Short mmCIF file of C-alpha atoms and ligand atoms in Angstrom, two decimals:
data_model
loop_
_atom_site.label_atom_id
_atom_site.label_comp_id
_atom_site.label_asym_id
_atom_site.label_seq_id
_atom_site.Cartn_x
_atom_site.Cartn_y
_atom_site.Cartn_z
CA MET A 1 0.00 0.00 0.00
CA GLY A 2 1.34 3.48 -0.87
CA GLN A 3 2.53 5.39 2.18
CA PRO A 4 1.31 8.96 2.72
CA GLU A 5 4.09 11.35 1.99
CA ARG A 6 4.73 13.92 4.75
CA THR A 7 3.75 17.17 3.19
CA GLY A 8 6.28 19.70 4.41
CA SER A 9 7.67 19.72 0.89
CA ILE A 10 4.27 20.19 -0.79
CA ILE A 11 2.50 22.94 1.15
CA ASP A 12 4.57 25.32 3.23
CA GLU A 13 1.95 27.37 5.12
CA PRO A 14 4.29 29.87 6.79
CA SER A 15 5.82 30.77 3.43
CA VAL A 16 2.36 31.34 1.93
CA PHE A 17 1.41 33.71 4.75
CA HIS A 18 4.78 35.40 4.50
CA LEU A 19 4.35 35.98 0.76
CA ILE A 20 0.88 37.42 1.20
CA GLU A 21 2.08 39.88 3.83
CA LYS A 22 5.32 40.82 2.14
CA MET A 23 3.60 41.66 -1.14
CA VAL A 24 1.02 43.95 0.48
CA ARG A 25 3.86 46.31 1.27
CA LYS A 26 5.88 45.83 -1.91
CA THR A 27 3.57 45.97 -4.87
CA ASP A 28 3.38 49.15 -6.93
CA ALA A 29 1.89 49.86 -10.35
CA VAL A 30 5.23 49.64 -12.17
CA GLN A 31 5.88 46.20 -10.73
CA VAL A 32 2.37 45.01 -11.53
CA ARG A 33 2.80 46.08 -15.16
CA GLU A 34 6.14 44.27 -15.35
CA ILE A 35 4.49 41.10 -14.08
CA LEU A 36 1.67 41.44 -16.59
CA ALA A 37 4.21 41.87 -19.40
CA ARG A 38 5.95 38.68 -18.24
CA ALA A 39 2.64 36.82 -18.16
CA ARG A 40 2.16 37.62 -21.86
CA GLU A 41 5.21 35.50 -22.63
CA LEU A 42 3.02 32.45 -21.75
CA ASP A 43 5.59 30.92 -19.40
CA GLY A 44 3.53 31.22 -16.22
CA LEU A 45 4.34 33.22 -13.09
CA ASN A 46 6.22 32.49 -9.90
CA LEU A 47 4.61 32.60 -6.47
CA SER A 48 5.91 36.08 -5.57
CA GLU A 49 4.47 37.48 -8.78
CA VAL A 50 1.13 35.80 -8.06
CA ALA A 51 1.16 37.19 -4.51
CA SER A 52 1.68 40.68 -5.94
CA LEU A 53 -1.28 40.33 -8.29
CA ILE A 54 -3.51 39.06 -5.50
CA HIS A 55 -3.27 42.48 -3.85
CA VAL A 56 -4.13 44.55 -6.90
CA SER A 57 -7.27 46.60 -6.30
CA ASP A 58 -6.82 49.72 -8.41
CA PRO A 59 -9.56 49.57 -11.12
CA GLU A 60 -7.17 50.56 -13.90
CA LEU A 61 -4.71 47.83 -12.97
CA ILE A 62 -7.52 45.29 -12.56
CA ALA A 63 -8.62 46.11 -16.11
CA GLU A 64 -5.06 45.51 -17.33
CA LEU A 65 -4.90 42.27 -15.37
CA PHE A 66 -8.10 41.11 -17.06
CA SER A 67 -6.94 42.08 -20.53
CA THR A 68 -3.71 40.11 -19.98
CA ALA A 69 -5.68 37.03 -18.90
CA LYS A 70 -7.88 37.42 -22.00
CA PHE A 71 -4.82 37.65 -24.22
CA ILE A 72 -3.49 34.36 -22.78
CA LYS A 73 -6.86 32.64 -22.97
CA GLU A 74 -7.25 33.57 -26.63
CA ALA A 75 -3.66 32.72 -27.57
CA ILE A 76 -3.80 29.22 -26.10
CA TYR A 77 -7.45 28.15 -26.09
CA GLY A 78 -8.95 30.33 -28.83
CA PRO A 79 -12.77 30.34 -28.78
CA ARG A 80 -13.13 26.66 -27.77
CA ILE A 81 -15.01 25.61 -24.63
CA VAL A 82 -15.05 21.92 -23.69
CA LEU A 83 -18.34 20.56 -22.35
CA PHE A 84 -18.97 17.65 -19.97
CA ALA A 85 -21.63 16.28 -17.64
CA PRO A 86 -21.12 15.01 -14.10
CA LEU A 87 -22.46 11.52 -13.39
CA TYR A 88 -23.11 10.88 -9.70
CA ILE A 89 -23.17 7.11 -9.20
CA SER A 90 -23.34 6.86 -5.41
CA ASN A 91 -23.98 9.04 -2.37
CA LEU A 92 -22.78 6.46 0.17
CA CYS A 93 -20.19 8.15 2.33
CA LYS A 94 -18.39 7.58 5.62
CA ASN A 95 -17.05 11.13 5.90
CA ASP A 96 -18.79 14.00 7.57
CA CYS A 97 -17.58 16.99 5.54
CA LEU A 98 -19.50 19.91 6.99
CA TYR A 99 -20.25 21.46 3.60
CA CYS A 100 -21.62 18.43 1.71
CA GLY A 101 -25.13 16.99 1.40
CA PHE A 102 -23.70 13.44 1.26
CA ARG A 103 -22.05 13.72 4.69
CA SER A 104 -22.62 10.80 7.03
CA GLY A 105 -24.33 13.07 9.59
CA ASN A 106 -27.05 14.03 7.12
CA LYS A 107 -29.77 11.52 8.03
CA SER A 108 -32.35 13.11 5.75
CA VAL A 109 -30.62 11.89 2.58
CA LYS A 110 -31.71 8.63 0.98
CA ARG A 111 -28.57 6.59 0.24
CA ARG A 112 -28.15 4.91 -3.08
CA ALA A 113 -25.41 3.31 -5.20
CA LEU A 114 -26.49 2.83 -8.81
CA THR A 115 -26.22 -0.65 -10.33
CA GLY A 116 -24.50 -1.23 -13.67
CA GLY A 117 -27.90 -1.26 -15.37
CA GLU A 118 -28.92 2.00 -13.73
CA ILE A 119 -25.63 3.59 -14.75
CA SER A 120 -26.26 2.54 -18.37
CA GLU A 121 -29.70 4.19 -18.22
CA GLU A 122 -28.15 7.43 -16.98
CA VAL A 123 -25.44 7.28 -19.62
CA LYS A 124 -27.95 6.69 -22.43
CA ILE A 125 -29.75 9.88 -21.46
CA LEU A 126 -26.50 11.84 -21.49
CA VAL A 127 -25.43 10.32 -24.81
CA GLU A 128 -28.83 11.16 -26.31
CA GLN A 129 -28.35 14.76 -25.20
CA GLY A 130 -25.04 14.76 -27.12
CA HIS A 131 -22.49 14.38 -24.34
CA LYS A 132 -19.17 12.69 -25.06
CA ARG A 133 -17.33 13.30 -21.78
CA ILE A 134 -18.47 12.61 -18.29
CA LEU A 135 -17.08 13.18 -14.84
CA LEU A 136 -17.96 10.18 -12.67
CA VAL A 137 -18.46 11.16 -9.02
CA ALA A 138 -18.99 9.08 -5.86
CA GLY A 139 -18.95 9.46 -2.08
CA GLU A 140 -16.20 7.71 -0.11
CA SER A 141 -17.83 4.38 0.66
CA TYR A 142 -18.39 1.59 -1.80
CA PRO A 143 -20.86 -1.32 -1.81
CA ASP A 144 -19.67 -4.79 -0.69
CA ILE A 145 -17.33 -5.40 -3.60
CA GLY A 146 -15.25 -2.39 -2.52
CA PHE A 147 -13.29 -0.35 -5.06
CA SER A 148 -14.20 -2.83 -7.84
CA TYR A 149 -17.59 -1.10 -7.76
CA ILE A 150 -15.98 1.98 -9.29
CA LEU A 151 -14.09 -0.04 -11.90
CA ASP A 152 -17.26 -1.91 -12.89
CA SER A 153 -19.12 1.40 -13.11
CA ILE A 154 -16.49 2.87 -15.45
CA ALA A 155 -16.76 -0.26 -17.62
CA ALA A 156 -20.56 0.15 -17.65
CA VAL A 157 -20.19 3.72 -18.92
CA TYR A 158 -17.76 2.83 -21.71
CA SER A 159 -19.87 -0.11 -22.88
CA THR A 160 -23.11 1.89 -23.25
CA ARG A 161 -24.11 3.09 -26.71
CA SER A 162 -27.15 4.83 -28.07
CA GLY A 163 -27.67 5.69 -31.75
CA ASN A 164 -24.50 7.28 -33.14
CA GLY A 165 -23.17 8.09 -29.73
CA GLU A 166 -21.12 6.89 -26.81
CA ILE A 167 -19.09 8.38 -23.98
CA ARG A 168 -15.53 8.71 -25.19
CA ARG A 169 -13.80 9.97 -22.06
CA VAL A 170 -14.61 9.19 -18.44
CA ASN A 171 -12.93 11.47 -15.92
CA VAL A 172 -13.40 10.67 -12.24
CA ASN A 173 -13.69 12.59 -8.98
CA LEU A 174 -13.00 10.04 -6.23
CA ALA A 175 -11.47 9.90 -2.78
CA PRO A 176 -7.68 9.35 -2.61
CA LEU A 177 -6.55 5.80 -3.39
CA THR A 178 -3.64 3.54 -2.59
CA LEU A 179 -0.96 3.15 -5.25
CA GLU A 180 -2.36 -0.27 -6.10
CA ASP A 181 -5.90 1.04 -6.60
CA PHE A 182 -4.59 3.95 -8.67
CA ARG A 183 -2.97 1.33 -10.94
CA ARG A 184 -6.31 -0.45 -11.29
CA LEU A 185 -7.98 2.89 -12.01
CA LYS A 186 -5.42 3.67 -14.70
CA ALA A 187 -6.08 0.28 -16.32
CA SER A 188 -9.81 1.05 -16.48
CA GLY A 189 -9.13 3.72 -19.13
CA ILE A 190 -9.98 6.91 -17.25
CA GLY A 191 -9.08 10.34 -18.59
CA THR A 192 -8.40 12.70 -15.69
CA TYR A 193 -8.24 11.80 -12.00
CA GLN A 194 -9.74 14.78 -10.22
CA LEU A 195 -9.49 15.53 -6.50
CA PHE A 196 -10.03 18.79 -4.64
CA GLN A 197 -8.06 19.52 -1.51
CA GLU A 198 -11.11 21.57 -0.40
CA THR A 199 -8.85 23.81 1.70
CA TYR A 200 -5.07 23.80 1.86
CA HIS A 201 -5.24 25.42 5.30
CA ARG A 202 -4.63 22.64 7.84
CA ASP A 203 -6.63 24.02 10.76
CA THR A 204 -9.63 24.78 8.58
CA TYR A 205 -9.28 21.37 6.98
CA ALA A 206 -9.42 19.70 10.42
CA LEU A 207 -12.51 21.73 11.34
CA MET A 208 -14.35 20.86 8.13
CA HIS A 209 -13.63 17.14 8.33
CA PRO A 210 -14.52 16.01 11.86
CA SER A 211 -14.64 12.26 11.14
CA GLY A 212 -13.96 9.57 8.57
CA PRO A 213 -10.86 8.81 6.46
CA LYS A 214 -10.97 12.26 4.88
CA ARG A 215 -9.65 13.72 8.15
CA ASP A 216 -6.16 12.81 6.95
CA TYR A 217 -4.89 15.95 5.18
CA ASP A 218 -1.59 14.32 4.23
CA TRP A 219 -3.18 11.30 2.60
CA ARG A 220 -5.22 13.66 0.43
CA VAL A 221 -2.54 16.16 -0.50
CA SER A 222 -0.17 13.33 -1.50
CA ALA A 223 -2.80 11.55 -3.66
CA PHE A 224 -1.56 13.01 -6.96
CA ASP A 225 1.94 11.75 -6.20
CA ARG A 226 0.55 8.22 -5.97
CA ALA A 227 -1.64 8.77 -9.05
CA MET A 228 1.36 9.91 -11.06
CA GLN A 229 3.45 6.99 -9.80
CA ALA A 230 0.63 4.81 -11.15
CA ARG A 231 1.10 6.59 -14.52
CA ILE A 232 -2.11 8.62 -14.31
CA ASP A 233 -0.57 11.77 -15.67
CA ASP A 234 -3.71 13.86 -16.20
CA VAL A 235 -4.74 15.02 -12.75
CA GLY A 236 -7.26 17.71 -11.82
CA MET A 237 -6.74 19.92 -8.77
CA GLY A 238 -9.11 22.28 -7.03
CA PHE A 239 -10.30 23.92 -3.85
CA LEU A 240 -13.74 24.65 -2.54
CA LEU A 241 -14.15 28.40 -2.36
CA GLY A 242 -15.80 29.67 0.80
CA LEU A 243 -13.99 27.53 3.37
CA TYR A 244 -10.90 29.73 3.81
CA ASP A 245 -9.24 32.88 2.41
CA TRP A 246 -9.05 32.49 -1.38
CA ARG A 247 -5.70 34.27 -1.52
CA PHE A 248 -4.14 31.58 0.65
CA GLU A 249 -5.81 28.82 -1.37
CA VAL A 250 -4.52 30.14 -4.72
CA LEU A 251 -0.92 30.36 -3.50
CA ALA A 252 -1.01 27.00 -1.73
CA LEU A 253 -2.51 25.33 -4.81
CA LEU A 254 0.30 26.79 -6.87
CA GLN A 255 2.79 25.30 -4.40
CA HIS A 256 1.08 21.98 -5.05
CA VAL A 257 1.42 22.54 -8.81
CA ARG A 258 5.12 23.39 -8.50
CA HIS A 259 5.67 20.28 -6.38
CA LEU A 260 4.26 18.02 -9.12
CA GLU A 261 6.18 19.86 -11.81
CA ALA A 262 9.43 19.46 -9.89
CA LYS A 263 8.87 15.80 -9.08
CA PHE A 264 7.16 14.48 -12.22
CA GLY A 265 7.93 17.11 -14.85
CA VAL A 266 4.25 17.94 -15.36
CA GLY A 267 1.61 19.91 -13.47
CA PRO A 268 -2.15 19.36 -13.31
CA HIS A 269 -4.20 18.97 -16.48
CA THR A 270 -7.03 21.02 -14.98
CA ILE A 271 -7.87 23.23 -12.01
CA SER A 272 -11.46 23.52 -10.78
CA VAL A 273 -12.78 26.56 -8.98
CA PRO A 274 -16.13 25.58 -7.41
CA ARG A 275 -17.79 28.04 -5.05
CA LEU A 276 -19.69 26.56 -2.13
CA GLU A 277 -23.33 25.82 -3.04
CA PRO A 278 -26.14 25.39 -0.50
CA ALA A 279 -26.53 21.73 0.50
CA VAL A 280 -29.32 20.11 2.50
CA GLY A 281 -28.21 19.47 6.09
CA SER A 282 -25.17 21.76 5.90
CA GLU A 283 -25.25 25.15 7.63
CA ILE A 284 -21.78 26.08 6.49
CA SER A 285 -22.77 25.73 2.83
CA ILE A 286 -25.56 28.28 3.31
CA ASP A 287 -23.49 30.74 5.29
CA PRO A 288 -19.82 30.29 4.22
CA ARG A 289 -17.10 31.51 6.56
CA TYR A 290 -15.09 33.08 3.73
CA PRO A 291 -17.53 33.92 0.92
CA VAL A 292 -15.84 34.83 -2.35
CA ASN A 293 -17.58 37.72 -4.09
CA ASP A 294 -17.88 37.98 -7.87
CA SER A 295 -15.07 40.47 -8.35
CA ASP A 296 -12.60 38.38 -6.33
CA PHE A 297 -13.78 35.28 -8.21
CA LEU A 298 -12.99 36.89 -11.56
CA LYS A 299 -9.64 38.07 -10.26
CA LEU A 300 -8.65 34.61 -9.06
CA VAL A 301 -9.60 33.01 -12.38
CA ALA A 302 -7.54 35.64 -14.24
CA ILE A 303 -4.56 35.11 -11.93
CA LEU A 304 -4.68 31.32 -12.35
CA ARG A 305 -4.84 31.80 -16.14
CA MET A 306 -1.61 33.79 -16.01
CA ALA A 307 0.14 31.57 -13.46
CA VAL A 308 -0.45 28.21 -15.22
CA PRO A 309 -1.36 29.06 -18.83
CA TYR A 310 -1.43 25.46 -20.10
CA THR A 311 -3.71 24.07 -17.40
CA GLY A 312 -7.44 23.99 -18.24
CA ILE A 313 -9.72 25.82 -15.80
CA ILE A 314 -13.07 24.21 -15.05
CA MET A 315 -16.15 26.03 -13.86
CA SER A 316 -19.63 24.72 -13.35
CA THR A 317 -22.49 26.22 -15.31
CA ARG A 318 -24.33 27.07 -12.12
CA GLU A 319 -22.51 30.42 -11.91
CA ASN A 320 -24.91 33.11 -13.14
CA SER A 321 -24.71 34.20 -16.75
CA GLU A 322 -22.82 37.43 -16.07
CA VAL A 323 -20.08 35.64 -14.11
CA ARG A 324 -20.01 32.85 -16.68
CA ARG A 325 -19.56 35.28 -19.55
CA ALA A 326 -16.76 37.11 -17.74
CA THR A 327 -14.86 34.02 -16.57
CA LEU A 328 -15.06 32.35 -19.98
CA ALA A 329 -13.31 35.39 -21.42
CA LEU A 330 -10.71 35.45 -18.63
CA GLY A 331 -9.61 31.86 -18.57
CA VAL A 332 -12.22 29.16 -18.04
CA SER A 333 -11.88 26.50 -20.76
CA GLN A 334 -14.27 23.73 -19.60
CA ILE A 335 -17.79 23.84 -18.20
CA SER A 336 -20.36 21.28 -17.13
CA ALA A 337 -23.82 21.33 -18.65
CA GLY A 338 -27.20 19.83 -17.83
CA SER A 339 -25.95 18.70 -14.42
CA ARG A 340 -27.70 16.56 -11.80
CA THR A 341 -25.89 15.94 -8.51
CA ASN A 342 -28.04 13.10 -7.16
CA PRO A 343 -27.43 9.47 -8.18
CA GLY A 344 -30.10 8.57 -10.73
CA GLY A 345 -30.88 12.26 -11.32
CA TYR A 346 -30.90 12.07 -15.13
CA SER A 347 -33.33 9.13 -15.26
CA GLU A 348 -35.58 10.70 -12.63
CA GLY A 349 -35.42 14.00 -14.49
CA ILE A 350 -35.12 15.92 -11.26
CA GLN A 351 -32.64 17.17 -8.78
CA ASN A 352 -33.99 15.90 -5.47
CA GLN A 353 -33.19 15.90 -1.75
CA ALA A 354 -30.57 13.18 -2.30
CA ALA A 355 -28.43 15.74 -4.13
CA GLN A 356 -24.94 16.66 -3.01
CA PHE A 357 -25.81 20.32 -3.34
CA LEU A 358 -28.64 22.30 -4.88
CA LEU A 359 -28.19 23.65 -8.35
CA GLY A 360 -29.27 27.10 -9.39
CA ASP A 361 -28.93 26.22 -13.05
CA HIS A 362 -31.12 23.50 -14.58
CA ARG A 363 -30.45 24.25 -18.22
CA GLU A 364 -30.00 21.32 -20.54
CA LEU A 365 -27.04 20.86 -22.84
CA ASP A 366 -28.78 22.35 -25.88
CA GLU A 367 -29.39 25.63 -24.07
CA VAL A 368 -25.81 25.82 -22.84
CA VAL A 369 -24.53 25.10 -26.37
CA ARG A 370 -26.81 27.79 -27.77
CA ASP A 371 -25.70 30.29 -25.14
CA LEU A 372 -22.01 29.61 -25.90
CA THR A 373 -22.66 29.85 -29.64
CA ASP A 374 -24.40 33.20 -29.22
CA MET A 375 -21.35 34.44 -27.31
CA GLY A 376 -19.10 33.34 -30.22
CA TYR A 377 -17.55 30.33 -28.44
CA ILE A 378 -17.15 26.97 -30.14
CA PRO A 379 -18.56 24.24 -27.90
CA SER A 380 -16.14 21.32 -28.15
CA PHE A 381 -16.77 17.64 -27.41
CA CYS A 382 -13.26 16.68 -28.41
CA THR A 383 -11.56 13.73 -26.72
CA ALA A 384 -8.69 13.33 -29.19
CA CYS A 385 -5.65 13.99 -26.99
CA TYR A 386 -6.51 11.41 -24.40
CA ARG A 387 -7.35 8.78 -26.99
CA LEU A 388 -4.13 9.39 -28.91
CA GLY A 389 -2.13 9.17 -25.70
CA ARG A 390 -1.37 12.91 -25.67
CA THR A 391 -1.61 13.21 -21.90
CA GLY A 392 0.58 14.66 -19.16
CA ARG A 393 3.81 16.10 -20.51
CA ASP A 394 2.99 15.13 -24.12
CA PHE A 395 -0.19 17.21 -23.89
CA MET A 396 1.72 20.20 -22.52
CA GLU A 397 4.05 19.93 -25.54
CA VAL A 398 1.24 20.10 -28.11
CA ALA A 399 -0.52 22.75 -26.05
CA LYS A 400 1.88 25.41 -27.31
CA PRO A 401 -0.15 28.05 -29.17
CA GLY A 402 0.75 27.16 -32.78
CA ASP A 403 0.25 23.45 -32.37
CA ILE A 404 -2.87 23.45 -30.27
CA LYS A 405 -4.66 25.73 -32.72
CA PHE A 406 -3.75 23.47 -35.60
CA ARG A 407 -5.12 20.36 -33.88
CA CYS A 408 -7.75 21.59 -31.45
CA ASP A 409 -9.61 23.94 -33.77
CA PRO A 410 -10.42 21.28 -36.40
CA ASN A 411 -11.24 18.74 -33.67
CA ALA A 412 -13.53 21.19 -31.90
CA LEU A 413 -15.32 22.03 -35.15
CA SER A 414 -15.84 18.40 -36.18
CA THR A 415 -17.21 17.38 -32.76
CA PHE A 416 -19.38 20.50 -32.66
CA LEU A 417 -20.82 19.68 -36.09
CA GLU A 418 -21.43 16.10 -34.97
CA TYR A 419 -23.42 17.51 -32.06
CA LEU A 420 -25.37 19.90 -34.30
CA LEU A 421 -26.32 17.19 -36.79
CA ASP A 422 -27.23 14.49 -34.28
CA TYR A 423 -28.66 16.25 -31.22
CA ALA A 424 -29.22 20.00 -31.52
CA SER A 425 -32.58 21.78 -31.71
CA PRO A 426 -33.23 23.47 -35.11
CA GLU A 427 -32.44 26.93 -33.67
CA THR A 428 -29.16 25.79 -32.10
CA ARG A 429 -28.22 23.97 -35.28
CA ALA A 430 -28.77 27.06 -37.44
CA ALA A 431 -26.79 29.26 -35.04
CA GLY A 432 -24.00 26.66 -34.83
CA GLU A 433 -23.72 26.24 -38.61
CA ARG A 434 -23.38 30.02 -38.96
CA LEU A 435 -20.63 30.09 -36.35
CA ILE A 436 -18.74 27.24 -38.02
CA SER A 437 -18.77 29.06 -41.40
CA GLU A 438 -17.61 32.31 -39.81
CA HIS A 439 -14.87 30.53 -37.93
CA LEU A 440 -13.65 28.66 -41.02
CA GLU A 441 -13.36 31.94 -42.89
CA GLN A 442 -11.09 33.38 -40.22
CA MET A 443 -8.98 30.26 -39.91
CA GLY A 444 -5.48 30.34 -41.37
CA LYS A 445 -3.45 27.21 -40.72
CA GLY A 446 -5.77 24.28 -40.34
CA ARG A 447 -8.63 25.49 -42.53
CA ALA A 448 -8.11 22.88 -45.28
CA THR A 449 -7.86 20.08 -42.72
CA ALA A 450 -10.91 21.34 -40.84
CA THR A 451 -12.95 21.56 -44.06
CA LYS A 452 -12.08 17.96 -44.94
CA MET A 453 -12.98 16.76 -41.47
CA LEU A 454 -16.29 18.63 -41.53
CA ASP A 455 -17.10 17.10 -44.94
CA ARG A 456 -16.52 13.65 -43.48
CA VAL A 457 -18.94 14.39 -40.63
CA ARG A 458 -21.56 15.75 -43.07
CA THR A 459 -21.34 12.59 -45.15
CA GLY A 460 -21.98 10.36 -42.15
CA GLY A 461 -18.53 10.00 -40.57
CA ARG A 462 -18.45 10.16 -36.78
CA ASP A 463 -15.66 10.46 -34.24
CA VAL A 464 -13.44 12.26 -36.74
CA TYR A 465 -10.31 13.67 -35.08
CA LEU A 466 -6.62 14.46 -35.44
N1 SAM B 1 -16.16 11.99 -2.09
C1 SAM B 1 -15.03 12.38 -2.84
C2 SAM B 1 -14.30 13.54 -2.20
O1 SAM B 1 -14.87 14.20 -1.36
O2 SAM B 1 -13.17 13.76 -2.61
C3 SAM B 1 -15.35 12.77 -4.26
C4 SAM B 1 -16.72 13.25 -4.57
S1 SAM B 1 -17.19 14.78 -3.78
C5 SAM B 1 -18.89 14.64 -4.05
C6 SAM B 1 -16.65 15.96 -5.00
C7 SAM B 1 -16.48 17.38 -4.56
O3 SAM B 1 -17.73 18.01 -4.32
C8 SAM B 1 -15.75 17.62 -3.28
O4 SAM B 1 -14.36 17.50 -3.45
C9 SAM B 1 -16.18 19.03 -2.91
O5 SAM B 1 -15.23 20.00 -3.29
C10 SAM B 1 -17.45 19.26 -3.72
N2 SAM B 1 -18.54 19.71 -2.86
C11 SAM B 1 -18.99 19.14 -1.73
N3 SAM B 1 -19.98 19.88 -1.18
C12 SAM B 1 -20.17 20.95 -1.98
C13 SAM B 1 -21.05 22.09 -1.93
N4 SAM B 1 -21.92 22.27 -0.95
N5 SAM B 1 -20.95 23.00 -2.94
C14 SAM B 1 -20.05 22.83 -3.95
N6 SAM B 1 -19.22 21.77 -4.03
C15 SAM B 1 -19.26 20.84 -3.05
FE1 SF4 B 2 -18.41 12.40 1.20
FE2 SF4 B 2 -17.00 13.69 -0.68
FE3 SF4 B 2 -19.28 14.74 0.28
FE4 SF4 B 2 -17.18 14.64 1.82
S1 SF4 B 2 -17.36 15.80 -0.10
S2 SF4 B 2 -19.24 14.04 2.43
S3 SF4 B 2 -16.20 12.76 1.16
S4 SF4 B 2 -19.04 12.87 -0.88
#
């Protein structure tokens, strides 16, 4: 069994606090502009530079910070936004996280672990909506067969088909595993292994996790080390905003990133930035101790975009449309759509009391696609990199601006067209077709390839990618 690594070398709390304090006194406009100029070189920022940006409050400098983040977003990700749906398979859980509806202390929730057949039913609904990627989520307690339950569930997802469609990439959000179980998880064909530290602040972490295996901060913060040892090289980090000071969380997360880069030569594939949502049976989720307001939220997304330009940023669609519009421009590159957070929620058609948290946004995929299209973004269902083995460091290599545009743009367009032809409403299809033509006209390198790929999709080809 993999031993938890002591974490002095991963998160150094005193140095985070020291950086935050030191930079309050040091940062002036000239320095901020120098940092922003450096960020435009697309090489990321160091922790001192990030700490300086965290303190920026002057409106003029904030505007410059945002325009720098936009520049980076457009240079690397262009107008593409990747879409996925979460699939909650079980709300069994032996932890008592104070912010979560699945916590063991919440006796009002009906517990349920979906069977393979039930998972297939859920997946069919998602496939028929047009989804190609899912994020499989479970509480930390498995039915009698133990962790094999998760592996069987992943197999059930991959083996489900409906019409022209299937799920082509299963990412997972699961409790930390032993090295041996990470190896089994890798063999199941997952895309990204996602895990949020919730808070990097030890005392707050202890307070939020009063019982269950999740109490062990070190076991959690060292999970990506074990995942990477097991050759899972696409990992997804995150924190839960509202538990502790966001400025601390951003810097500590970047320490975590630098740790992985130093040890394994590659950082996280994605970073998620969920804000605490109200959950049944959780007071803290309704009245967070450190609420993050919209302007700080935008600032932290922009700072992350500059600090780790090649790492995707994931946001859920439940943020309101104004915040969504702003964060998509500043750095978010993946969003969920049509989400249900209760096991069986897609088949039941409702989000019920068994949900992990309550969603403010019930829009289905078609509406989200339409909304993105109207904003000029290309909704992408691409899964090419993972299926061609372009993960971890290999992905970072192709993610350089020239290359990623050449591959990702045609892939995004072909998967978008596939969606429009097979699943979209007539209005969304018309809007999407217009956007594809406009985009093709502006495309330089890659236009001929994209046109050929689109022709293949129009003549019945599916799953066309580079
Ligand atoms: N049980 C595993 C764990 O905790 O790592 C994985 C699944 S858990 C349902 C996935 C994530 O949901 C947690 O890491 C947490 O950040 C998030 N979450 C829990 N309660 C939430 C709430 N009230 N609002 C938003 N996100 C929440
Ligand atoms: Fe269980 Fe995860 Fe919810 Fe905590 S966050 S109660 S571990 S499902």
